[in-house]
Coordinates of C-alpha atoms in Angstrom, one line a residue:
M1500 CA -0.2 -0.3 -0.1
T1501 CA 1.7 3.7 -0.9
L1502 CA 1.1 6.3 1.9
Y1503 CA 0.3 10.3 0.9
I1504 CA 1.0 12.5 4.0
T1505 CA 0.7 16.4 3.9
H1506 CA -0.9 19.0 5.4
P1507 CA -3.0 22.2 5.5
A1508 CA -0.2 24.3 6.8
C1509 CA 2.4 23.5 4.3
L1510 CA -0.1 26.0 2.6
E1511 CA 0.6 28.9 5.0
H1512 CA 4.4 29.1 4.2
R1513 CA 3.6 32.4 1.8
V1514 CA 6.1 33.7 -0.5
P1515 CA 6.0 37.0 -2.2
A1516 CA 4.2 37.7 -5.3
G1517 CA 5.3 36.3 -8.0
H1518 CA 7.5 33.9 -5.7
P1519 CA 8.0 30.3 -7.8
E1520 CA 8.0 28.2 -4.4
R1521 CA 4.2 29.4 -3.7
P1522 CA 1.3 27.7 -2.4
D1523 CA -0.7 26.6 -5.3
R1524 CA 2.4 24.1 -6.2
L1525 CA 1.0 21.9 -3.6
R1526 CA -3.0 23.1 -4.4
A1527 CA -1.5 21.1 -7.7
V1528 CA -0.8 18.3 -6.0
E1529 CA -3.6 17.7 -4.4
A1530 CA -5.6 18.3 -7.5
A1531 CA -3.9 15.8 -9.2
L1532 CA -4.2 13.1 -6.5
A1533 CA -8.0 13.9 -5.9
T1534 CA -9.2 12.3 -8.5
P1535 CA -10.0 8.7 -9.5
P1536 CA -7.0 6.4 -10.2
F1537 CA -5.6 7.6 -6.6
A1538 CA -8.8 6.4 -4.5
G1539 CA -6.7 3.5 -3.1
L1540 CA -4.3 6.0 -1.9
Q1541 CA -4.4 5.5 1.8
R1542 CA -3.8 9.5 3.3
M1543 CA -2.3 10.8 6.6
T1544 CA -1.7 13.9 7.8
A1545 CA 1.6 15.3 8.6
Q1546 CA 2.5 15.6 12.9
R1547 CA 4.3 18.4 13.9
A1548 CA 8.2 17.5 14.5
S1549 CA 9.8 18.1 17.3
E1550 CA 13.1 20.6 17.4
E1551 CA 15.1 17.9 19.1
T1552 CA 14.3 15.4 15.4
V1553 CA 15.1 18.5 13.3
A1554 CA 18.7 19.0 15.5
R1555 CA 19.5 15.8 14.5
A1556 CA 20.6 16.7 11.3
H1557 CA 20.9 20.7 11.9
T1558 CA 22.2 22.2 14.7
A1559 CA 19.9 23.4 17.5
A1560 CA 21.0 27.0 17.3
Y1561 CA 20.2 26.9 13.5
V1562 CA 16.2 25.3 15.0
A1563 CA 15.9 28.4 17.4
D1564 CA 17.0 31.0 14.4
I1565 CA 14.3 29.8 12.3
A1566 CA 11.9 30.1 15.2
G1567 CA 13.1 33.3 16.4
Q1568 CA 12.8 34.8 12.9
T1569 CA 9.7 34.1 12.2
P1570 CA 7.5 37.1 12.0
D1571 CA 4.3 37.8 14.0
A1572 CA 3.2 39.1 10.5
G1573 CA 4.5 40.3 7.0
L1574 CA 7.8 38.4 5.5
V1575 CA 11.6 38.2 6.6
Q1576 CA 14.0 37.8 3.5
I1577 CA 16.4 35.2 4.8
D1578 CA 18.6 35.5 1.3
V1579 CA 17.4 36.3 -1.6
D1580 CA 15.6 33.4 -2.2
T1581 CA 14.2 32.4 0.8
T1582 CA 11.4 33.4 2.8
L1583 CA 9.3 33.2 6.3
S1584 CA 6.4 34.7 7.1
P1585 CA 4.1 34.0 10.0
G1586 CA 3.1 30.2 9.0
S1587 CA 6.5 29.3 7.7
Y1588 CA 8.0 28.0 10.9
E1589 CA 4.7 25.6 11.3
A1590 CA 4.6 24.5 8.1
A1591 CA 8.3 24.1 8.3
L1592 CA 8.2 21.2 11.3
R1593 CA 5.1 19.9 9.3
A1594 CA 7.3 18.9 6.4
A1595 CA 9.5 17.3 8.2
G1596 CA 6.7 15.5 10.4
G1597 CA 5.6 14.5 7.3
A1598 CA 8.6 12.5 6.2
V1599 CA 9.5 11.5 9.5
Q1600 CA 6.3 10.2 10.0
A1601 CA 6.1 8.6 6.4
V1602 CA 9.5 6.8 7.4
D1603 CA 7.6 5.2 10.9
E1604 CA 4.7 4.1 8.4
V1605 CA 6.9 2.5 5.9
L1606 CA 9.7 0.8 8.4
Q1607 CA 6.5 -0.8 10.6
G1608 CA 5.7 -2.7 7.9
R1609 CA 2.2 -0.1 7.7
A1610 CA 2.6 1.1 3.8
R1611 CA 5.1 -0.3 1.5
N1612 CA 6.0 3.0 0.1
A1613 CA 5.1 6.7 1.0
F1614 CA 5.2 10.1 -0.8
C1615 CA 5.0 13.4 1.2
G1616 CA 3.3 16.4 0.1
V1617 CA 4.6 19.1 1.6
R1618 CA 6.1 22.5 1.4
P1619 CA 8.6 24.6 2.1
P1620 CA 11.2 21.5 0.0
G1621 CA 14.5 21.1 1.9
H1622 CA 17.2 19.4 -0.1
H1623 CA 19.1 23.7 -0.2
A1624 CA 18.9 23.3 3.2
E1625 CA 22.2 22.8 5.1
R1626 CA 23.2 21.7 8.3
E1627 CA 23.0 25.9 10.0
K1628 CA 22.1 27.1 6.5
A1629 CA 18.5 28.4 4.9
M1630 CA 19.0 29.0 1.3
G1631 CA 17.1 28.0 -2.4
F1632 CA 13.5 28.5 -0.4
C1633 CA 14.6 25.9 2.0
L1634 CA 14.6 25.9 5.6
F1635 CA 14.7 22.2 7.1
N1636 CA 16.4 19.5 5.2
N1637 CA 13.3 17.2 5.3
A1638 CA 15.3 14.0 3.3
A1639 CA 18.1 14.1 6.1
I1640 CA 16.1 14.4 8.8
A1641 CA 14.3 11.2 7.7
A1642 CA 18.0 9.4 7.6
R1643 CA 18.2 10.6 10.5
H1644 CA 15.8 9.3 11.9
A1645 CA 15.6 5.8 10.4
R1646 CA 19.3 5.5 11.1
E1647 CA 18.8 7.2 15.5
V1648 CA 15.1 5.7 16.2
H1649 CA 15.0 2.7 13.8
G1650 CA 18.0 1.8 14.4
L1651 CA 18.8 1.5 10.2
D1652 CA 23.1 0.7 9.3
R1653 CA 22.5 2.0 5.8
V1654 CA 20.1 5.0 4.7
C1655 CA 20.1 6.1 0.5
I1656 CA 18.7 9.5 -0.5
F1657 CA 18.4 9.6 -4.7
D1658 CA 18.3 13.3 -5.0
W1659 CA 16.7 13.9 -9.3
D1660 CA 15.6 17.8 -8.9
V1661 CA 17.0 19.7 -11.6
H1662 CA 19.4 21.5 -8.6
H1663 CA 21.8 19.9 -7.0
G1664 CA 21.2 18.9 -2.7
N1665 CA 24.0 21.3 -1.1
G1666 CA 22.8 20.7 2.3
T1667 CA 21.7 16.9 1.7
Q1668 CA 25.6 17.0 0.3
D1669 CA 26.8 19.1 3.8
I1670 CA 24.6 17.2 6.1
F1671 CA 26.3 14.1 5.0
W1672 CA 29.3 14.7 3.8
N1673 CA 31.5 13.0 6.9
D1674 CA 28.5 10.4 7.3
A1675 CA 29.6 6.7 5.9
S1676 CA 26.5 5.7 7.0
V1677 CA 23.8 7.5 4.3
L1678 CA 24.9 7.1 0.7
Y1679 CA 23.7 10.4 -1.4
C1680 CA 23.2 10.4 -5.2
S1681 CA 21.9 13.3 -7.5
T1682 CA 21.4 13.7 -10.6
H1683 CA 21.3 18.0 -11.8
E1684 CA 21.8 20.0 -14.5
M1685 CA 24.9 22.4 -13.7
P1686 CA 26.3 24.5 -14.2
L1687 CA 22.6 25.6 -12.4
Y1688 CA 22.0 26.9 -8.7
P1689 CA 23.8 27.1 -6.2
G1690 CA 26.7 25.8 -8.3
T1691 CA 28.0 22.5 -6.7
G1692 CA 27.6 18.9 -7.5
S1693 CA 30.5 18.3 -9.7
R1694 CA 32.0 15.2 -9.8
A1695 CA 35.0 15.4 -7.7
E1696 CA 33.0 15.8 -4.6
R1697 CA 32.5 12.8 -2.9
G1698 CA 32.4 13.2 0.8
E1699 CA 35.5 12.2 3.6
H1700 CA 33.9 8.3 2.5
D1701 CA 33.6 8.2 -0.7
T1702 CA 29.0 8.5 -0.4
I1703 CA 28.9 11.2 -2.3
V1704 CA 27.7 10.8 -6.1
N1705 CA 27.4 13.5 -8.3
V1706 CA 26.2 12.6 -11.9
P1707 CA 25.8 16.4 -13.3
L1708 CA 23.8 16.8 -16.3
A1709 CA 23.8 19.6 -19.5
A1710 CA 21.8 22.3 -20.4
G1711 CA 19.5 20.5 -22.9
D1712 CA 19.6 16.9 -21.2
D1713 CA 16.6 14.6 -21.6
G1714 CA 15.4 11.2 -20.9
A1715 CA 18.1 9.6 -21.9
A1716 CA 20.9 11.5 -19.7
L1717 CA 18.7 9.9 -16.8
R1718 CA 19.0 6.4 -17.9
E1719 CA 22.3 6.1 -18.6
A1720 CA 23.5 8.7 -15.6
C1721 CA 21.7 6.1 -13.5
D1722 CA 22.2 2.5 -15.4
V1723 CA 25.7 3.4 -15.4
V1724 CA 26.6 5.0 -12.2
I1725 CA 23.8 5.3 -9.7
F1726 CA 22.0 2.1 -9.9
P1727 CA 25.4 0.3 -9.0
R1728 CA 26.5 2.3 -6.2
I1729 CA 23.1 1.9 -4.9
A1730 CA 23.3 -2.2 -5.2
A1731 CA 26.7 -2.0 -3.8
F1732 CA 25.9 0.0 -1.3
R1733 CA 22.6 -2.2 0.2
P1734 CA 21.0 0.8 2.1
D1735 CA 18.3 -0.4 4.2
L1736 CA 16.1 2.2 3.1
I1737 CA 16.0 4.5 0.3
I1738 CA 14.4 8.5 0.4
L1739 CA 13.6 9.9 -2.8
S1740 CA 14.3 13.7 -3.1
A1741 CA 11.4 14.2 -5.5
G1742 CA 11.9 17.5 -7.3
F1743 CA 9.5 17.7 -10.8
D1744 CA 11.9 20.5 -11.6
A1745 CA 13.6 19.1 -15.1
H1746 CA 10.9 18.7 -16.9
W1747 CA 10.1 20.2 -19.9
R1748 CA 7.9 23.0 -18.4
D1749 CA 10.2 24.3 -15.9
P1750 CA 10.4 27.4 -16.0
L1751 CA 14.0 27.4 -13.9
A1752 CA 15.8 25.2 -15.8
S1753 CA 16.4 24.0 -18.6
L1754 CA 16.2 20.2 -18.6
N1755 CA 14.1 18.1 -21.3
F1756 CA 13.0 15.4 -19.1
N1757 CA 8.9 14.4 -19.3
E1758 CA 6.3 12.4 -17.1
D1759 CA 7.2 8.9 -18.6
D1760 CA 11.1 9.8 -17.2
F1761 CA 10.2 10.0 -13.6
A1762 CA 8.2 7.0 -14.1
W1763 CA 10.9 4.8 -15.1
A1764 CA 13.3 6.5 -12.4
T1765 CA 10.4 5.3 -9.9
R1766 CA 9.8 2.1 -11.1
E1767 CA 13.4 0.9 -11.6
I1768 CA 14.3 2.4 -7.8
M1769 CA 11.3 0.3 -7.0
A1770 CA 13.0 -3.0 -8.8
I1771 CA 16.3 -2.0 -6.6
A1772 CA 14.6 -1.9 -3.7
A1773 CA 12.5 -4.7 -3.6
R1774 CA 15.8 -6.4 -4.2
L1775 CA 17.7 -4.8 -1.1
C1776 CA 15.4 -3.3 1.3
E1777 CA 11.9 -5.0 1.3
G1778 CA 10.7 -2.4 -1.2
R1779 CA 11.5 0.4 1.4
I1780 CA 11.0 3.6 0.1
V1781 CA 9.6 7.4 0.7
S1782 CA 9.4 9.9 -1.1
I1783 CA 9.7 13.8 0.0
L1784 CA 8.4 16.9 -2.8
E1785 CA 11.3 19.3 -3.3
G1786 CA 10.9 21.4 -6.4
G1787 CA 9.2 21.5 -9.7
Y1788 CA 7.8 25.1 -10.7
D1789 CA 5.5 24.9 -13.5
L1790 CA 1.7 24.1 -12.3
E1791 CA 1.1 21.5 -14.9
G1792 CA 5.0 19.8 -14.6
L1793 CA 5.1 19.6 -11.5
A1794 CA 0.9 17.8 -11.0
C1795 CA 1.2 15.6 -14.0
S1796 CA 4.8 14.3 -13.2
A1797 CA 4.2 14.1 -9.0
A1798 CA 1.1 11.7 -10.0
T1799 CA 2.6 9.9 -12.6
H1800 CA 5.5 9.3 -9.7
V1801 CA 3.1 8.6 -7.4
A1802 CA 0.6 6.2 -9.8
A1803 CA 4.2 3.7 -10.1
L1804 CA 4.8 3.7 -6.4
M1805 CA 1.5 2.5 -6.2
E1806 CA 1.9 -0.5 -8.5
A1807 CA 3.8 -2.0 -5.5

């Protein structure tokens, strides 16, 4: 059974007019998953992560700083791309909490896999720095929860967002228990993600793609580099940083993936997870800024997860 986790608070993270990471992103995903093909989805409301849970991937001082900067009214700009509104801190705790809850449900056997429709996204948030629309690193928090609460030996994070997950790389640079694999367009924000960036334990795997690359490049990157590394690592859980901004319609990048490419990647990861870790996958929404491209891609991704 596939589980879908979200929370209305994730709509209350407000951004300036014209900002691409807007509440309508989540509304578009919700509308797509409200159609008849998804009637079989198990649905849950995201729990609120504790600050101690968030601090498994960030410092306690950083968590307190985000709480302290959250305004009672209006907007606070914390970098050129990233904004706090009165609802942002609660939204970020629900986003992280939903990811942790998905780990709990999957590892305890109540769901085969899970997709978290949450915002703000997370993969640019470093251990002590918010950036790139991101406050707390939801995938990293979920991975640390799987390790420290459930006692897993090895967790893999596969990030196919069009932007490199510098935050996830930063958090796990010195951690041999987490394999971080990323495909992304390069050069592009945030400027990290070269093949030479491998981490202290060779557990960072970056496969940059070039502007204009399509699904064939994704397949080659996965088949030649990423999937063999995941198989050799033998994770106990696979977490997906599922950004859909590599879609050809997306305004923030120049890759040319389509919905079938995301479906292919999902099914291939499911096959790997079935062999290595009892099919256990937790997928967490990252980017995707064209509403039609995002909705169609997320729906295709979840439909593939439901095939399990």
